[in-house]
PDB file of C-alpha atoms in Angstrom:
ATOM      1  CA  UNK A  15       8.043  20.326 -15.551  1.00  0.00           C
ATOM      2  CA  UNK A  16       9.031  19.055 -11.956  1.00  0.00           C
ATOM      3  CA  UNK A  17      12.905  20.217 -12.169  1.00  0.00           C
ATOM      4  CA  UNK A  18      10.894  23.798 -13.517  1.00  0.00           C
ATOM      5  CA  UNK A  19       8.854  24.140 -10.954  1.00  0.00           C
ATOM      6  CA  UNK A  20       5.577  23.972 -12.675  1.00  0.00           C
ATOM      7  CA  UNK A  21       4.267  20.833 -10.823  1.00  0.00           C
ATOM      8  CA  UNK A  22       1.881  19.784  -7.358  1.00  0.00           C
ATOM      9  CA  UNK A  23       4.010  16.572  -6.315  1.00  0.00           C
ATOM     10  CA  UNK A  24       1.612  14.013  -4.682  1.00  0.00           C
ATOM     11  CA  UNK A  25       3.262  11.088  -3.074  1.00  0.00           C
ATOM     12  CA  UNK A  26       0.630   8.731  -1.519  1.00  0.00           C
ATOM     13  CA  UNK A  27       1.654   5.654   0.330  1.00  0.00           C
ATOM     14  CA  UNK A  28       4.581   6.079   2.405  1.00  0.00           C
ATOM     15  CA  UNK A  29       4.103   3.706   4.388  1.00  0.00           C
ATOM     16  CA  UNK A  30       4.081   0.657   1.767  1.00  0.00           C
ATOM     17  CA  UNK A  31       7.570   1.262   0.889  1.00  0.00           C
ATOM     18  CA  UNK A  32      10.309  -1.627   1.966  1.00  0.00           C
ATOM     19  CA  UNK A  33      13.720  -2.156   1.823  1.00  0.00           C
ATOM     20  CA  UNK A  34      15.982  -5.365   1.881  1.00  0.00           C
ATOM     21  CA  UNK A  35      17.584  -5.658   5.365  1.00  0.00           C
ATOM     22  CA  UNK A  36      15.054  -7.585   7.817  1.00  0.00           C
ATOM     23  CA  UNK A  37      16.873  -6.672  11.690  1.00  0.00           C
ATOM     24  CA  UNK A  38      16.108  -8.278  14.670  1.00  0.00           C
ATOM     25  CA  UNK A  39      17.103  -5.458  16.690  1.00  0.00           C
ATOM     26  CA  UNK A  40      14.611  -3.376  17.792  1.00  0.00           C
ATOM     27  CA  UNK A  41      16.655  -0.189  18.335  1.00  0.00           C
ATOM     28  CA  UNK A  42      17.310  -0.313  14.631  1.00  0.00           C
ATOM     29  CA  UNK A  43      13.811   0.271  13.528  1.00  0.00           C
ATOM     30  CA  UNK A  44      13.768   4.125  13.392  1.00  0.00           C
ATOM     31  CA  UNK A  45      17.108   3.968  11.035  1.00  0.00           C
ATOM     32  CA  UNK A  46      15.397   0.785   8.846  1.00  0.00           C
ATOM     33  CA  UNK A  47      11.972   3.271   8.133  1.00  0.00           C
ATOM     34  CA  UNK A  48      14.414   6.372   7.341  1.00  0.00           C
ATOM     35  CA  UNK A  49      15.762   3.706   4.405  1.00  0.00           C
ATOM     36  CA  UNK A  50      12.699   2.539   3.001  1.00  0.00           C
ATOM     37  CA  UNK A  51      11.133   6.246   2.726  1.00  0.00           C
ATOM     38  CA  UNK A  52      14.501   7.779   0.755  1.00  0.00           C
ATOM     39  CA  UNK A  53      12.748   8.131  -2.346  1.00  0.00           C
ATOM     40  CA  UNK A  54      10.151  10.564  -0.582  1.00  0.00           C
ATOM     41  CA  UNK A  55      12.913  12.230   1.070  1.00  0.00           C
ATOM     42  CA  UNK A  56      14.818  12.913  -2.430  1.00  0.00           C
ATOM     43  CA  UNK A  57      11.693  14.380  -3.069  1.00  0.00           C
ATOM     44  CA  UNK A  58      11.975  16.952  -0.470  1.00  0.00           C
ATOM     45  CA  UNK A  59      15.618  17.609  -0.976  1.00  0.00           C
ATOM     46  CA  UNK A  60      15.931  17.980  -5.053  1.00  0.00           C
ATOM     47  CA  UNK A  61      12.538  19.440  -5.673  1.00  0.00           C
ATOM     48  CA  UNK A  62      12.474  23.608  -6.371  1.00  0.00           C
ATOM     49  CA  UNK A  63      12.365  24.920  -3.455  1.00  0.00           C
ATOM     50  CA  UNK A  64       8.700  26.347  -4.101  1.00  0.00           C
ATOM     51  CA  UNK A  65       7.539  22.930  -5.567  1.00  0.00           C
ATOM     52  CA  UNK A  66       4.100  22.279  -3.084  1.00  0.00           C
ATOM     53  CA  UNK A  67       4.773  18.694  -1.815  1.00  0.00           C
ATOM     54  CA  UNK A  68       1.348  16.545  -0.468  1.00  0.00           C
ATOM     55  CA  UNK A  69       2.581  13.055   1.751  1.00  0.00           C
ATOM     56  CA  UNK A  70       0.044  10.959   2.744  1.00  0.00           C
ATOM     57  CA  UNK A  71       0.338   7.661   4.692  1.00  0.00           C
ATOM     58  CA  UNK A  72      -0.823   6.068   8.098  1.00  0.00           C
ATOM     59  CA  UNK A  73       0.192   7.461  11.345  1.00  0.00           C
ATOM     60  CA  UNK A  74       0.915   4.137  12.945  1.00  0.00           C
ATOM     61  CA  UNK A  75       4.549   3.737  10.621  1.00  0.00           C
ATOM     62  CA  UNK A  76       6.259   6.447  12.429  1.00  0.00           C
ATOM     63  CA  UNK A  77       7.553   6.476  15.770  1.00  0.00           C
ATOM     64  CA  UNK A  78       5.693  10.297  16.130  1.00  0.00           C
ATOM     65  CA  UNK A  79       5.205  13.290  14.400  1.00  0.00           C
ATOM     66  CA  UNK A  80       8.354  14.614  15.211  1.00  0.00           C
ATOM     67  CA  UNK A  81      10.334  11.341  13.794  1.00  0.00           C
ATOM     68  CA  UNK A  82       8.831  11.723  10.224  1.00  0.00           C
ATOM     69  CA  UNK A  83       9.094  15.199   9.841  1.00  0.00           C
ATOM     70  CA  UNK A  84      12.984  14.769  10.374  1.00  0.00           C
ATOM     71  CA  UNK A  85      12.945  11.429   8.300  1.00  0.00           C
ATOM     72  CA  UNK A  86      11.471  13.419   5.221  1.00  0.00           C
ATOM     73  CA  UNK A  87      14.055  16.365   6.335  1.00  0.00           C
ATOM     74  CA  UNK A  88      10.802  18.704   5.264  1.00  0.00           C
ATOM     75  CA  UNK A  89      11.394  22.085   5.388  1.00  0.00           C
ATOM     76  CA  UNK A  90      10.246  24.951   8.270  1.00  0.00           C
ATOM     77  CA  UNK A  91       6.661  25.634   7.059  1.00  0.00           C
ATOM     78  CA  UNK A  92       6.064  22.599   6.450  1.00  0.00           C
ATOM     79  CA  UNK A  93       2.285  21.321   7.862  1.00  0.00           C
ATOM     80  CA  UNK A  94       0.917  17.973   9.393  1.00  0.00           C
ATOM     81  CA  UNK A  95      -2.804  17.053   9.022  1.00  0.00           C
ATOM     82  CA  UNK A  96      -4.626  13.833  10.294  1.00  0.00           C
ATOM     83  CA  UNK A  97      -7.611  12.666   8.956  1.00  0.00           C
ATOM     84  CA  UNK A  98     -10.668  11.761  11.779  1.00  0.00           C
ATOM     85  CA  UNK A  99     -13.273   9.484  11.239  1.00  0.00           C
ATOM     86  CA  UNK A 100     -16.259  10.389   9.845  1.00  0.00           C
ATOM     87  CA  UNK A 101     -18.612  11.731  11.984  1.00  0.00           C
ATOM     88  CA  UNK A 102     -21.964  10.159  11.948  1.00  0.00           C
ATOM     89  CA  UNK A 103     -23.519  12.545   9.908  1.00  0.00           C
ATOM     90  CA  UNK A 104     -20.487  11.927   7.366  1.00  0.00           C
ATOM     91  CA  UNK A 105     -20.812   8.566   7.626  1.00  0.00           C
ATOM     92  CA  UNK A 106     -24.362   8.862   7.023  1.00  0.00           C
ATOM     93  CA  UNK A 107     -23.947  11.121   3.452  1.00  0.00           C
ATOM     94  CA  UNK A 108     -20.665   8.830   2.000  1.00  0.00           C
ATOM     95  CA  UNK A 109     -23.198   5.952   2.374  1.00  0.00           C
ATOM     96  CA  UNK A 110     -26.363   7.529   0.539  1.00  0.00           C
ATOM     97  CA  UNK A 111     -23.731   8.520  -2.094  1.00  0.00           C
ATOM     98  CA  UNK A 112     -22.892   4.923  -2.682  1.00  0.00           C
ATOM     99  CA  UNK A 113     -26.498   3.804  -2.781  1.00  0.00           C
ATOM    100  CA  UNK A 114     -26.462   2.604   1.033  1.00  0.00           C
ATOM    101  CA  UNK A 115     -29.431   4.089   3.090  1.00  0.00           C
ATOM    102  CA  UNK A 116     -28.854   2.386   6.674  1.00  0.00           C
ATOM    103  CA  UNK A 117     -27.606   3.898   9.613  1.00  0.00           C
ATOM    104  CA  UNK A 118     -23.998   2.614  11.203  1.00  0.00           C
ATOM    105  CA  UNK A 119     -24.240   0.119  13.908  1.00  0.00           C
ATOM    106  CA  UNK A 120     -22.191   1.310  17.296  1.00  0.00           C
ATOM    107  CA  UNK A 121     -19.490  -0.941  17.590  1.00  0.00           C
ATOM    108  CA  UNK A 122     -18.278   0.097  13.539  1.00  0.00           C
ATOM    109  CA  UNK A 123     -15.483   2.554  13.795  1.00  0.00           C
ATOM    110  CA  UNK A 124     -16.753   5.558  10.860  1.00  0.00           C
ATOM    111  CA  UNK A 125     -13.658   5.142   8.630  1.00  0.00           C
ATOM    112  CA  UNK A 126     -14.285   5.519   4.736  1.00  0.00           C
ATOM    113  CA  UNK A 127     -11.891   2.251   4.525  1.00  0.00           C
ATOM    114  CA  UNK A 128     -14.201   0.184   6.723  1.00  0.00           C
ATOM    115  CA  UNK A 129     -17.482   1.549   5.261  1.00  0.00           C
ATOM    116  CA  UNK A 130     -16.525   1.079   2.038  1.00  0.00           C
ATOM    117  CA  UNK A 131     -15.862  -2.428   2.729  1.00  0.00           C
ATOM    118  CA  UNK A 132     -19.181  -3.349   3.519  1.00  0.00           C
ATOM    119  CA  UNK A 133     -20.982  -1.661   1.195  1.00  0.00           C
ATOM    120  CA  UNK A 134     -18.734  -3.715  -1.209  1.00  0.00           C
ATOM    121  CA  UNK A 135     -19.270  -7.203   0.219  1.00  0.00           C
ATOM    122  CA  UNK A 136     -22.678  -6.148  -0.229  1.00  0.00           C
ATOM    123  CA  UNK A 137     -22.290  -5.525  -3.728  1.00  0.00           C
ATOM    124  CA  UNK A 138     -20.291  -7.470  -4.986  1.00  0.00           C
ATOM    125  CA  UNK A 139     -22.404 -10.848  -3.312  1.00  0.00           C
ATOM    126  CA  UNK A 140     -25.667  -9.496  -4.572  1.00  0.00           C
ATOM    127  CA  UNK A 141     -26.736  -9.197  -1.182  1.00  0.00           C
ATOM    128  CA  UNK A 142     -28.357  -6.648   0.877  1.00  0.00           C
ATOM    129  CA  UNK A 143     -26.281  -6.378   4.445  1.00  0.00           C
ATOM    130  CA  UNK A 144     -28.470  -4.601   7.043  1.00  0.00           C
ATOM    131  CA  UNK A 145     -25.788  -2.747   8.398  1.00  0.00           C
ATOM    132  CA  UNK A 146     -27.509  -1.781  11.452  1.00  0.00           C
ATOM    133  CA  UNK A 147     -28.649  -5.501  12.434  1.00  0.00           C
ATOM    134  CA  UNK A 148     -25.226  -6.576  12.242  1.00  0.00           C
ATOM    135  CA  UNK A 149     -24.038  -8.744  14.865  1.00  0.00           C
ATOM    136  CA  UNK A 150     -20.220  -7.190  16.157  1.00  0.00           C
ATOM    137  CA  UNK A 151     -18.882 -10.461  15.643  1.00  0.00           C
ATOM    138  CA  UNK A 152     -19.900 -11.428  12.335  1.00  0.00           C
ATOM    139  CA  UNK A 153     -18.870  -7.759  11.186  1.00  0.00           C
ATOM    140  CA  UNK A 154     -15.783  -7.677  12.431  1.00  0.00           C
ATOM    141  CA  UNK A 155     -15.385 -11.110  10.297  1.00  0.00           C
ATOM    142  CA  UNK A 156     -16.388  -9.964   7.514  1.00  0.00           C
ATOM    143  CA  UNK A 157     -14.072  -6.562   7.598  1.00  0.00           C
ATOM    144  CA  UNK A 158     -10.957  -8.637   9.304  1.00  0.00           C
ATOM    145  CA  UNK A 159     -11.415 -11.061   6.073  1.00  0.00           C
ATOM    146  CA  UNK A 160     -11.425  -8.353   3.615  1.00  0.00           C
ATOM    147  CA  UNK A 161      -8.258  -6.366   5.189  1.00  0.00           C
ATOM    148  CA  UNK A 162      -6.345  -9.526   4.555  1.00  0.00           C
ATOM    149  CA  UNK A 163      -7.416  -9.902   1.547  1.00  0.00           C
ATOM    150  CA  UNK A 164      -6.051  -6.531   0.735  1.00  0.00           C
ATOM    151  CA  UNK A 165      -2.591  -6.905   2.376  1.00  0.00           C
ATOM    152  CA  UNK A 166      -2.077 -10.128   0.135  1.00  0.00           C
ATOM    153  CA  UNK A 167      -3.087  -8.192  -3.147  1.00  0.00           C
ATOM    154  CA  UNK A 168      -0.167  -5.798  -1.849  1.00  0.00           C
ATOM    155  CA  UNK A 169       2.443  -8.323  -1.078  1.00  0.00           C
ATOM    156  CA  UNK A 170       3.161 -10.672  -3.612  1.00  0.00           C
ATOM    157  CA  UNK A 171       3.527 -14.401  -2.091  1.00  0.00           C
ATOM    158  CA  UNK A 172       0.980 -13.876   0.236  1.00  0.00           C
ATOM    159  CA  UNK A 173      -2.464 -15.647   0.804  1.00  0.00           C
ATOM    160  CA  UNK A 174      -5.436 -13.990   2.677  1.00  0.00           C
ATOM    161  CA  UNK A 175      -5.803 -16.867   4.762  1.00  0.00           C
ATOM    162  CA  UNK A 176      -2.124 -17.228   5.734  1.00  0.00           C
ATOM    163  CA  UNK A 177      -1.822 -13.002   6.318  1.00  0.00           C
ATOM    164  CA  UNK A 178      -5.332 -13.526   8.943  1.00  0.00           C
ATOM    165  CA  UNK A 179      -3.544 -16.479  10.906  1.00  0.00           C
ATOM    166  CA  UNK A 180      -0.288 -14.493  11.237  1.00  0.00           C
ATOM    167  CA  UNK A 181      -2.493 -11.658  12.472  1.00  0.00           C
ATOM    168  CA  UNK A 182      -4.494 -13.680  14.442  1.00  0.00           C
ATOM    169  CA  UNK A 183      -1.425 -15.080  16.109  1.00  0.00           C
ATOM    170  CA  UNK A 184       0.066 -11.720  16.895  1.00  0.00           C
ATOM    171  CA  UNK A 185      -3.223 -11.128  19.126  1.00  0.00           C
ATOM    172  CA  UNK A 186      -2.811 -14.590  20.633  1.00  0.00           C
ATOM    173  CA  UNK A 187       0.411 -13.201  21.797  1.00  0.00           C
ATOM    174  CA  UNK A 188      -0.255  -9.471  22.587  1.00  0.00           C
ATOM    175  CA  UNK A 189      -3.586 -10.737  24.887  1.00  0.00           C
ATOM    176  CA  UNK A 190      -0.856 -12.935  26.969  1.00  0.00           C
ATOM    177  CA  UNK A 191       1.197  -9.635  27.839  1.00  0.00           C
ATOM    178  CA  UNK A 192       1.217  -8.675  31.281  1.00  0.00           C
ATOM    179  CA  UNK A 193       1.165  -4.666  29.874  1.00  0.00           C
ATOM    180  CA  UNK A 194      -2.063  -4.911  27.438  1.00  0.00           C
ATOM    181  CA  UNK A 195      -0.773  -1.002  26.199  1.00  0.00           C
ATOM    182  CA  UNK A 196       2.471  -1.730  25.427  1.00  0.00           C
ATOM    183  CA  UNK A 197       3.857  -1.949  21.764  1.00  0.00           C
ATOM    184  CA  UNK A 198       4.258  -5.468  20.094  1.00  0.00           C
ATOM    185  CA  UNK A 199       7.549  -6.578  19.858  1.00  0.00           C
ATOM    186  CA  UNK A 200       9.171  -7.471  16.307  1.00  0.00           C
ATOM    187  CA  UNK A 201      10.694 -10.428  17.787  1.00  0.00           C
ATOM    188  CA  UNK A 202       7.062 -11.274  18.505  1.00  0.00           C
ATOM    189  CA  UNK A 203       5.929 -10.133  15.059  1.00  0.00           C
ATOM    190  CA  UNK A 204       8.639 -12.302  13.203  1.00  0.00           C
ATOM    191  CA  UNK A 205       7.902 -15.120  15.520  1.00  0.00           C
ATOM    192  CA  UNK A 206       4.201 -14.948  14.706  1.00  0.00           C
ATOM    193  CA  UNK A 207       4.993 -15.373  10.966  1.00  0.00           C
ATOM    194  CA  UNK A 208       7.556 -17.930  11.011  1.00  0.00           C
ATOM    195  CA  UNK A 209       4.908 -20.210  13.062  1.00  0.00           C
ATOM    196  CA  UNK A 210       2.450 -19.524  10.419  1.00  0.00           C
ATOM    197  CA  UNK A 211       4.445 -19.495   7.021  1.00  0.00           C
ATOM    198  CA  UNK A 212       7.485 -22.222   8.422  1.00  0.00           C
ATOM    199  CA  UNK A 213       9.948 -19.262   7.223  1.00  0.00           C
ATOM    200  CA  UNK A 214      11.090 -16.112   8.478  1.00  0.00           C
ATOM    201  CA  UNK A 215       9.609 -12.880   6.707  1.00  0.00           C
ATOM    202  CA  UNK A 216      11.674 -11.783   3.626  1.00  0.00           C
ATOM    203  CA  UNK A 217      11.771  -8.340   2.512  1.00  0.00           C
ATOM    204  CA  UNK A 218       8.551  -8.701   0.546  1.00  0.00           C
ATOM    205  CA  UNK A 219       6.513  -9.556   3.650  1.00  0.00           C
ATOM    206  CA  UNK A 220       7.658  -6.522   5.964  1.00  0.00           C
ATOM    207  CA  UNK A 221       6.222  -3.824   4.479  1.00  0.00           C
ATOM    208  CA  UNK A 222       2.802  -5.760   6.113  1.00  0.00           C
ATOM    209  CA  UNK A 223       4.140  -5.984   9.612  1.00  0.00           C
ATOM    210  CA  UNK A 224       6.130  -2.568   9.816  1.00  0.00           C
ATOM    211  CA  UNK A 225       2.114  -1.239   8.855  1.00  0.00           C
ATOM    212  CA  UNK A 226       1.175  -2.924  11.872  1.00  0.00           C
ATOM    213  CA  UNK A 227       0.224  -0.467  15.214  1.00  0.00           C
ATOM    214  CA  UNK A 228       1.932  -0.713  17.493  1.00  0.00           C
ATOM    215  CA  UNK A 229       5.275  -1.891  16.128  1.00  0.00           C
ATOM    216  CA  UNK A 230       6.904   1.926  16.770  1.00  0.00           C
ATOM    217  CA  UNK A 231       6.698   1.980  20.067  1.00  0.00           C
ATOM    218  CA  UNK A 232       8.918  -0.981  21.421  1.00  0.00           C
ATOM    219  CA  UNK A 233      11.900   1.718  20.381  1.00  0.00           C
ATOM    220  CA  UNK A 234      14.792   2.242  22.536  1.00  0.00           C
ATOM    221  CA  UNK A 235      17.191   5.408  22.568  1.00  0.00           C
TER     222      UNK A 235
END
């Protein structure tokens, strides 16, 4: 059906995708991502040439736009679309869908991810979270715990407590930076997980920090 052109291809998750090959260089990230999305960009190469192709994955793995349209090699017409946060009247109807009536505190970004992570802890604890009486800090604990608790259900090895101590470190590091905008380094990345694991990161574990913000723009040309 695919090779006859009778198919939607949907490809969701770029930026999970890893490849053996760890490098300490930092000049060598751009060619490292090109190798772990291949698959995607066989996709784009050996598909009919009418096939309708649908990538979705986070902003933050790329470099820019520009870098992953040429990584995928995706044809002339082809069109980019980023997803905003909800706005608050979004925000507002995804949680009366899932049986959640309370309004959004301030400091809570309106992303479906985050939203839907309370309303689970909620659930799934039997407990009722007043959403907008909770204290910044002891949301932001809650959501930081469950994020890490979903990169170690990705990554095989992992534990949720290990995966919030390396991320915890990498902040340690990035607040002692004299430039507080500029990108973290993966020396500083790789550093942060050998101090928290005794190891360096195998090829399992970088999928994790390549996801990272802020790792694309230490690049140099």
């Amino acid at each position: 059906a695919w090779r006859a052109d009778l198919t939607i291809i949907i490809l969701d998750g770029f930026d999970e995708l890893v490849t053996p090959a760890w490098s300490q260089r930092a000049n060598q990230l751009r060619e490292h991502r090109a190798a772990c999305v291949k698959l995607i960009t066989e996709f784009f190469s050996e598909s009919p040439k009418n096939t309708p192709i649908i990538v979705c994955g986070r902003p933050s793995y790329f470099g820019s736009i520009s870098e992953m349209i040429t990584t995928f090699r995706c044809q002339e017409n082809t069109k980019t679309y980023r997803l905003n946060d909800f706005t608050k009247d979004q925000a507002s109807t995804y949680l009366s869908k899932i049986g959640k009536t309370q309004s959004i505190p301030n400091w809570l970004p309106p992303r479906p991810l985050l939203l839907g992570y309370i309303a689970s802890i909620s659930a799934q604890n039997e407990i009722d979270i007043p959403m907008e009486e909770l204290e910044p800090a002891t949301g932001w604990d809650l959501l930081f715990d469950r994020i890490c608790e979903r990169e170690a259900t990705i990554h095989t090895g992992l534990f949720k407590e290990y995966v919030r101590r390396v991320l915890e470190r990498i902040g340690t590091k990035a607040r002692y930076r004299t430039d507080s905008t500029s990108g973290i380094s993966q020396q500083d990345m790789a550093g942060a997980f050998t101090e928290i694991f005794g190891r360096t990161p195998d090829d399992n574990n970088l999928g994790m920090l390549l996801r990272l913000p802020g790792m694309v723009t230490i690049e140099t040309t």
